[in-house]
Tab-separated table of C-alpha atoms in Angstrom:
chain	number	residue	atom	x	y	z
A	1	ASP	CA	4.939	10.528	-29.482
A	2	ILE	CA	3.232	14.281	-28.736
A	3	LEU	CA	0.245	12.199	-28.486
A	4	ASN	CA	1.764	10.052	-25.919
A	5	ASP	CA	3.311	12.302	-24.014
A	6	ALA	CA	0.201	14.378	-23.575
A	7	TRP	CA	-1.911	11.014	-22.800
A	8	ASP	CA	0.471	9.969	-20.171
A	9	THR	CA	0.413	13.411	-18.665
A	10	GLN	CA	-3.084	13.503	-18.570
A	11	MET	CA	-3.383	9.910	-16.757
A	12	SER	CA	-1.065	11.540	-14.165
A	13	LEU	CA	-2.232	14.567	-13.251
A	14	SER	CA	-5.810	13.306	-13.636
A	15	LYS	CA	-4.344	10.822	-10.112
A	16	ALA	CA	-3.001	13.848	-8.429
A	17	ALA	CA	-5.685	15.696	-8.550
A	18	LYS	CA	-7.644	13.357	-6.642
A	19	VAL	CA	-4.213	12.205	-4.346
A	20	VAL	CA	-1.236	14.732	-3.888
A	21	ALA	CA	-3.371	17.583	-4.572
A	22	ASN	CA	-6.133	16.910	-2.216
A	23	PRO	CA	-5.744	17.043	1.517
A	24	PRO	CA	-6.956	14.679	3.145
A	25	SER	CA	-5.691	12.116	1.387
A	26	TYR	CA	-2.762	12.720	3.755
A	27	MET	CA	-3.739	11.857	6.674
A	28	VAL	CA	-5.334	8.270	5.036
A	29	GLN	CA	-1.527	8.243	4.061
A	30	VAL	CA	-0.138	8.178	7.437
A	31	PHE	CA	-2.894	6.053	8.886
A	32	GLY	CA	-2.574	3.621	6.374
A	33	ASN	CA	0.918	3.163	6.705
A	34	ALA	CA	0.470	2.986	10.607
A	35	ILE	CA	-1.971	-0.127	10.082
A	36	ASN	CA	0.164	-1.951	7.709
A	37	LEU	CA	3.348	-1.810	10.209
A	38	ALA	CA	0.908	-3.072	12.670
A	39	GLY	CA	-0.284	-6.152	10.699
A	40	MET	CA	3.479	-6.913	10.215
A	41	GLY	CA	4.258	-6.679	14.081
A	42	MET	CA	6.542	-4.086	13.362
A	43	ASN	CA	7.212	-1.169	16.739
A	44	PRO	CA	6.267	2.060	14.604
A	45	THR	CA	8.693	3.914	16.505
A	46	LYS	CA	11.528	1.777	15.682
A	47	GLY	CA	13.400	3.634	13.177
A	48	LEU	CA	10.866	6.631	13.091
A	49	LYS	CA	13.219	9.393	13.405
A	50	THR	CA	15.839	8.050	10.584
A	51	GLY	CA	12.912	7.016	8.680
A	52	SER	CA	11.710	10.420	8.805
A	53	GLU	CA	14.876	11.660	8.128
A	54	MET	CA	15.102	9.942	4.955
A	55	GLY	CA	11.326	10.586	3.837
A	56	ARG	CA	12.500	14.673	3.702
A	57	ALA	CA	15.587	13.960	2.031
A	58	GLN	CA	13.812	13.462	-0.846
A	59	PHE	CA	14.233	17.111	-1.188
A	60	ALA	CA	18.072	17.313	-1.052
A	61	GLY	CA	19.000	14.770	-4.146
A	62	GLY	CA	21.476	13.107	-1.752
A	63	LYS	CA	22.832	16.495	-0.693
A	64	ILE	CA	23.065	18.500	2.693
A	65	LEU	CA	20.807	21.588	2.104
A	66	ASP	CA	19.521	22.610	5.431
A	67	VAL	CA	17.994	21.116	8.609
A	68	PHE	CA	14.517	20.906	6.743
A	69	SER	CA	16.204	18.388	3.967
A	70	GLY	CA	16.856	16.010	6.836
A	71	LEU	CA	20.468	15.649	5.475
A	72	ASP	CA	21.960	18.096	7.568
A	73	SER	CA	25.465	15.954	8.730
A	74	VAL	CA	28.035	13.312	7.216
A	75	GLN	CA	26.189	10.562	9.097
A	76	SER	CA	22.720	11.134	7.319
A	77	ILE	CA	24.141	11.556	3.840
A	78	ALA	CA	25.817	7.999	4.752
A	79	LYS	CA	22.465	6.664	5.978
A	80	PHE	CA	20.656	8.034	2.947
A	81	LYS	CA	23.119	6.355	0.498
A	82	GLU	CA	23.216	3.370	2.586
A	83	TYR	CA	19.403	2.732	2.005
A	84	LYS	CA	19.691	4.209	-1.235
A	85	ARG	CA	21.756	1.059	-2.123
A	86	ARG	CA	19.470	-1.423	-0.920
A	87	GLY	CA	16.858	0.037	-2.911
A	88	LEU	CA	14.632	1.356	0.263
A	89	MET	CA	14.272	4.880	-1.005
A	90	PRO	CA	11.674	4.863	-3.890
A	91	ALA	CA	8.825	7.344	-3.332
A	92	GLY	CA	5.236	5.872	-2.135
A	93	VAL	CA	3.727	3.248	-5.084
A	94	THR	CA	0.955	5.745	-6.019
A	95	TYR	CA	3.566	8.627	-6.628
A	96	GLU	CA	5.617	6.478	-8.607
A	97	ASP	CA	2.810	5.879	-10.850
A	98	MET	CA	2.184	9.461	-11.408
A	99	LYS	CA	5.675	10.036	-12.020
A	100	SER	CA	6.256	6.996	-14.495
A	101	GLY	CA	3.347	9.370	-16.805
A	102	LEU	CA	5.494	12.524	-16.481
A	103	GLN	CA	8.292	11.174	-18.443
A	104	GLY	CA	8.109	13.060	-21.771
A	105	GLY	CA	8.392	17.026	-22.716
A	106	VAL	CA	4.781	17.967	-21.368
A	107	GLY	CA	4.790	15.840	-18.463
A	108	LYS	CA	8.634	17.137	-17.315
A	109	MET	CA	6.968	20.609	-17.114
A	110	ALA	CA	4.167	19.081	-15.305
A	111	GLY	CA	5.683	16.914	-12.933
A	112	LYS	CA	7.814	20.465	-11.690
A	113	VAL	CA	4.288	21.686	-10.125
A	114	VAL	CA	3.940	17.550	-9.096
A	115	SER	CA	7.014	16.735	-7.710
A	116	PRO	CA	6.838	18.834	-4.485
A	117	LEU	CA	3.260	17.114	-3.879
A	118	GLY	CA	4.392	13.750	-4.653
A	119	LYS	CA	7.691	13.939	-2.434
A	120	LEU	CA	5.393	15.466	0.572
A	121	TYR	CA	3.058	12.316	-0.022
A	122	SER	CA	5.591	9.734	-0.442
A	123	MET	CA	7.170	10.967	3.065
A	124	ALA	CA	4.747	8.051	5.319
A	125	ASP	CA	5.718	5.773	2.375
A	126	ILE	CA	9.417	5.711	3.033
A	127	ASN	CA	8.967	6.368	6.750
A	128	GLY	CA	7.219	3.279	6.794
A	129	ARG	CA	9.780	1.001	4.676
A	130	ILE	CA	12.815	2.599	6.538
A	131	VAL	CA	10.609	1.529	10.242
A	132	ALA	CA	10.125	-1.986	8.623
A	133	TYR	CA	13.317	-2.341	7.527
A	134	GLU	CA	15.099	-1.439	11.320
A	135	ASN	CA	12.567	-3.586	12.679
A	136	TYR	CA	13.664	-6.585	11.040
A	137	ALA	CA	17.299	-5.764	11.267
A	138	GLN	CA	16.318	-5.977	14.874
A	139	GLN	CA	14.282	-9.124	14.833
A	140	LEU	CA	17.183	-10.513	13.110
A	141	ARG	CA	19.504	-9.796	15.845
A	142	LYS	CA	17.900	-11.891	18.186
A	143	PHE	CA	16.885	-14.438	15.780
A	144	ALA	CA	20.902	-14.712	15.008
A	145	PRO	CA	23.046	-13.114	17.547
A	146	GLY	CA	26.333	-13.089	16.552
A	147	ALA	CA	25.515	-13.491	12.902
A	148	ASP	CA	27.316	-11.057	10.284
A	149	GLU	CA	25.959	-7.633	10.811
A	150	THR	CA	26.461	-7.311	6.596
A	151	LYS	CA	24.762	-10.369	5.708
A	152	LEU	CA	21.995	-9.912	8.212
A	153	LEU	CA	21.009	-6.713	6.884
A	154	ASP	CA	21.253	-7.960	3.338
A	155	ILE	CA	18.282	-10.254	4.654
A	156	ALA	CA	16.450	-7.676	6.146
A	157	GLN	CA	16.767	-5.360	3.078
A	158	GLU	CA	15.155	-8.756	1.108
A	159	LEU	CA	12.510	-9.330	3.982
A	160	THR	CA	11.309	-5.289	3.761
A	161	ASN	CA	11.161	-4.944	-0.005
A	162	ASN	CA	9.164	-8.375	0.120
A	163	THR	CA	6.678	-6.947	2.538
A	164	TYR	CA	6.234	-3.291	2.129
A	165	GLN	CA	4.951	-1.863	-0.661
A	166	ASN	CA	7.563	-0.880	-3.203
A	167	TYR	CA	6.940	-0.005	-6.860
A	168	ASP	CA	10.329	-1.258	-7.985
A	169	TYR	CA	9.062	-4.637	-7.454
A	170	LEU	CA	5.837	-4.613	-9.193
A	171	ASN	CA	5.615	-6.407	-12.453
A	172	LYS	CA	6.808	-4.089	-15.556
A	173	THR	CA	3.909	-4.833	-17.829
A	174	LEU	CA	0.940	-4.020	-14.872
A	175	ARG	CA	2.809	-0.922	-14.548
A	176	ASN	CA	2.244	0.369	-18.276
A	177	MET	CA	-1.256	-0.678	-17.801
A	178	SER	CA	-1.749	0.991	-14.901
A	179	ARG	CA	0.301	4.286	-16.711
A	180	LYS	CA	-1.629	3.849	-19.837
A	181	GLY	CA	-4.828	3.998	-17.897
A	182	VAL	CA	-5.990	0.018	-19.128
A	183	MET	CA	-6.839	-0.498	-15.290
A	184	PRO	CA	-8.041	1.738	-12.727
A	185	GLU	CA	-6.001	4.586	-11.784
A	186	PHE	CA	-4.748	2.749	-8.109
A	187	ALA	CA	-4.498	-1.058	-9.607
A	188	SER	CA	-0.633	-0.488	-8.790
A	189	PHE	CA	-1.537	0.325	-5.100
A	190	THR	CA	-4.072	-2.789	-5.069
A	191	LEU	CA	-1.747	-5.393	-6.953
A	192	GLU	CA	1.536	-4.376	-4.967
A	193	LEU	CA	-0.273	-5.093	-1.437
A	194	MET	CA	-1.195	-8.253	-3.132
A	195	ARG	CA	2.122	-9.476	-3.604
A	196	ASN	CA	2.959	-7.813	-0.072
A	197	GLN	CA	0.499	-9.827	1.783
A	198	TYR	CA	0.825	-12.810	-0.281
A	199	ASN	CA	4.761	-12.831	1.200
A	200	GLN	CA	3.914	-11.905	4.496
A	201	GLY	CA	1.758	-14.923	4.536
A	202	LYS	CA	4.789	-17.346	3.181
A	203	LEU	CA	6.669	-15.594	6.089
A	204	ILE	CA	4.809	-16.545	8.545
A	205	LYS	CA	4.358	-20.194	7.592
A	206	GLN	CA	8.469	-20.023	7.198
A	207	MET	CA	8.521	-18.836	10.646
A	208	MET	CA	6.644	-21.051	12.529
A	209	SER	CA	7.509	-24.394	10.554
A	210	GLY	CA	10.937	-23.816	11.190
A	211	LYS	CA	11.892	-23.458	7.635
A	212	MET	CA	13.236	-19.969	8.419
A	213	ALA	CA	15.109	-21.431	10.658
A	214	ASP	CA	17.055	-23.596	8.667
A	215	MET	CA	17.656	-20.978	6.157
A	216	LEU	CA	18.578	-18.535	8.315
A	217	GLU	CA	21.535	-20.548	10.088
A	218	LYS	CA	22.562	-21.942	6.419
A	219	GLU	CA	23.109	-18.251	5.099
A	220	LEU	CA	24.000	-16.569	8.663
A	221	GLY	CA	26.429	-19.695	9.363
A	222	VAL	CA	25.469	-19.527	13.291
A	223	GLU	CA	23.118	-21.150	15.532
A	224	VAL	CA	19.703	-19.466	15.771
A	225	ASN	CA	16.712	-18.982	18.462
A	226	ARG	CA	14.279	-21.122	16.959
A	227	LYS	CA	11.677	-20.357	19.818
A	228	ALA	CA	12.030	-16.543	19.330
A	229	ILE	CA	11.324	-17.015	15.599
A	230	GLN	CA	8.319	-18.858	16.020
A	231	LYS	CA	6.917	-16.936	18.431
A	232	GLU	CA	7.517	-13.818	15.982
A	233	GLY	CA	5.322	-15.644	13.620
A	234	ALA	CA	2.325	-16.292	15.744
A	235	LYS	CA	2.197	-12.792	17.056
A	236	ARG	CA	1.825	-11.726	13.098
A	237	ILE	CA	-0.618	-14.174	12.889
A	238	ILE	CA	-2.896	-12.647	15.992
A	239	LEU	CA	-2.046	-9.250	14.777
A	240	LEU	CA	-2.871	-9.152	11.317
A	241	SER	CA	-5.856	-11.456	12.379
A	242	GLY	CA	-6.967	-8.689	14.921
A	243	ILE	CA	-6.145	-6.590	11.645
A	244	TYR	CA	-8.631	-7.962	9.410
A	245	GLY	CA	-11.380	-9.103	11.871
A	246	GLY	CA	-11.292	-5.956	13.984
A	247	VAL	CA	-12.190	-3.955	10.572
A	248	GLN	CA	-14.880	-6.560	9.920
A	249	GLY	CA	-16.707	-6.839	13.339
A	250	GLY	CA	-16.287	-2.673	13.922
A	251	ARG	CA	-17.445	-1.790	10.385
A	252	GLN	CA	-20.602	-4.421	10.748
A	253	LEU	CA	-21.029	-2.749	14.209
A	254	PHE	CA	-20.610	0.594	12.850
A	255	ASN	CA	-23.062	0.422	10.068
A	256	GLY	CA	-25.769	-1.324	12.057
A	257	GLN	CA	-26.542	1.879	13.900
A	258	SER	CA	-27.677	3.631	10.423
A	259	LEU	CA	-29.217	0.604	8.428
A	260	SER	CA	-30.308	-2.665	7.893
A	261	ASP	CA	-28.487	-5.339	5.956
A	262	GLU	CA	-31.868	-5.104	3.551
A	263	GLU	CA	-31.340	-1.770	3.491
A	264	MET	CA	-27.312	-2.017	2.735
A	265	GLN	CA	-28.294	-4.004	0.093
A	266	ALA	CA	-30.938	-1.692	-1.129
A	267	MET	CA	-28.521	0.862	-1.623
A	268	ARG	CA	-25.457	-0.802	-3.199
A	269	GLU	CA	-28.205	-1.989	-5.661
A	270	THR	CA	-29.692	1.306	-6.544
A	271	VAL	CA	-27.482	4.624	-5.804
A	272	LEU	CA	-23.697	3.668	-5.184
A	273	PRO	CA	-21.136	3.820	-8.230
A	274	GLU	CA	-20.435	0.913	-10.094
A	275	TRP	CA	-16.778	1.469	-8.668
A	276	ASP	CA	-18.203	1.013	-4.741
A	277	LYS	CA	-20.649	-1.655	-5.073
A	278	GLN	CA	-18.524	-4.545	-4.484
A	279	GLN	CA	-16.402	-2.829	-1.790
A	280	SER	CA	-16.300	-2.596	2.078
A	281	LEU	CA	-18.010	0.063	3.184
A	282	ALA	CA	-19.196	2.152	6.394
A	283	VAL	CA	-22.209	4.156	6.338
A	284	LYS	CA	-23.721	6.997	8.256
A	285	ARG	CA	-27.724	8.581	8.338
A	286	ASP	CA	-28.218	11.321	9.453
A	287	GLY	CA	-31.832	12.040	8.972
A	288	GLU	CA	-32.866	11.251	5.657
A	289	ASP	CA	-29.368	11.489	4.754
A	290	VAL	CA	-26.731	8.527	3.831
A	291	GLY	CA	-22.953	8.883	3.632
A	292	TYR	CA	-20.554	6.354	3.285
A	293	MET	CA	-16.695	5.653	2.938
A	294	ASN	CA	-14.835	3.189	1.567
A	295	THR	CA	-13.001	1.771	4.522
A	296	SER	CA	-9.874	0.497	2.101
A	297	TYR	CA	-8.982	3.960	2.264
A	298	LEU	CA	-7.948	3.816	5.725
A	299	VAL	CA	-7.265	0.530	6.006
A	300	PRO	CA	-5.435	-0.917	2.986
A	301	HIS	CA	-6.066	-4.748	4.282
A	302	ASP	CA	-10.096	-4.015	3.652
A	303	THR	CA	-8.820	-3.962	0.117
A	304	LEU	CA	-8.352	-7.609	0.148
A	305	MET	CA	-11.087	-8.036	2.512
A	306	GLY	CA	-13.750	-6.711	0.266
A	307	MET	CA	-13.149	-9.283	-1.636
A	308	PHE	CA	-14.032	-11.903	0.328
A	309	ASN	CA	-17.214	-9.885	1.660
A	310	ALA	CA	-18.618	-9.675	-1.616
A	311	GLY	CA	-19.279	-13.352	-1.409
A	312	LEU	CA	-20.674	-13.089	1.874
A	313	ARG	CA	-23.961	-11.066	0.063
A	314	GLY	CA	-26.733	-12.514	-1.883
A	315	GLU	CA	-28.742	-15.648	-1.254
A	316	SER	CA	-27.504	-18.238	-3.729
A	317	PHE	CA	-24.163	-20.086	-4.215
A	318	GLU	CA	-23.805	-18.676	-7.804
A	319	GLU	CA	-24.768	-15.106	-6.935
A	320	LYS	CA	-21.755	-15.039	-4.238
A	321	MET	CA	-19.194	-16.564	-6.449
A	322	ILE	CA	-20.748	-13.868	-9.367
A	323	ASN	CA	-20.030	-11.170	-6.296
A	324	ALA	CA	-16.418	-12.009	-5.347
A	325	THR	CA	-15.293	-12.450	-9.161
A	326	GLU	CA	-17.057	-8.655	-9.899
A	327	SER	CA	-15.413	-7.446	-6.967
A	328	LEU	CA	-11.931	-8.589	-7.686
A	329	ALA	CA	-12.388	-7.158	-11.092
A	330	ASN	CA	-13.533	-3.737	-9.960
A	331	GLN	CA	-9.990	-3.674	-8.500
A	332	PHE	CA	-8.316	-3.733	-11.896
A	333	VAL	CA	-11.101	-3.747	-14.914
A	334	GLY	CA	-13.776	-0.999	-12.767
A	335	GLU	CA	-15.410	1.330	-14.759
A	336	GLY	CA	-11.966	2.655	-16.244
A	337	ASN	CA	-9.978	5.627	-15.518
A	338	PHE	CA	-10.917	9.015	-14.137
A	339	VAL	CA	-10.218	10.716	-17.600
A	340	PHE	CA	-12.644	8.287	-19.359
A	341	ARG	CA	-15.301	8.303	-16.522
A	342	ALA	CA	-15.183	12.138	-17.108
A	343	ALA	CA	-15.681	11.684	-20.691
A	344	ALA	CA	-18.706	9.271	-20.395
A	345	ASP	CA	-20.117	11.376	-17.786
A	346	ALA	CA	-19.965	14.510	-20.046
A	347	LEU	CA	-21.376	12.823	-22.800
A	348	LYS	CA	-24.365	11.528	-20.403
A	349	ASN	CA	-24.934	15.324	-18.810
A	350	ARG	CA	-23.981	13.817	-15.463
A	351	ASP	CA	-22.120	15.276	-12.704
């Protein structure tokens, strides 16, 4: 048990060092959540004040502490309890993944240091989830005017937890594999993003086909506005396509100012680390120096786009299929976790 505790703690601390203890990751987190909401056709200001309060409420433990806690009134505490009951208050997927490895004796001591940073990092996630929930509630009121409010909010809760990242909904086996370092550090985030995107596509299809209207009429017992539901589905297709297409087109235009396609391919084959070779990258040349960034850090959807982009590189059909498969494998297998890679680099005398 001691060894197991020590290993889980080491895994979690290695992730913490790269994320919650890394200041630039906080702005990336905020931007990534905004892009995610935009892809869902959400108004990012709807519920923003409440979402901010609930993000800060992590520091309160459900009790009134002070103005900073966000729980400074009877109404705010009631909201906190309601959101918590509806499963809308888990911290961000990345921090919850870290926290799961800090449950033993050693882990709990380390958790006292990581916890404040993790809660701060998760504020954007909780805020975004509350914004999504309030947007869904508003949309459903337009879809089904006069419907029972409690039933309507139950549906808003289900839609939110299906289409916005929530660690509690991640497969338990996969959670354990991520915690133990069997998969790369942030595979849990990618897996949850895939679940959300699948459910997003499924929901759009239901909106456009009329199936969602049928389901709402059956569950709520009122006549629904079918045109409004179809209009929402069409809006989501346009916005989500715009994000995917805009990121792809913008990156190609940006990269073309620095490297040709041949130079980009040569860079992938010679100098990039294994875990970035099949990913979507933005590059910039400054004289003889070339810098790059994995754009999925800013736009989470680009994680999935990278799997398709890998298939566009190369000359033969077989090579395209191999690259696409490698791209998917790198998300869940890669070169191992931070600890294994650091140990391997040390043995190779490599920085």
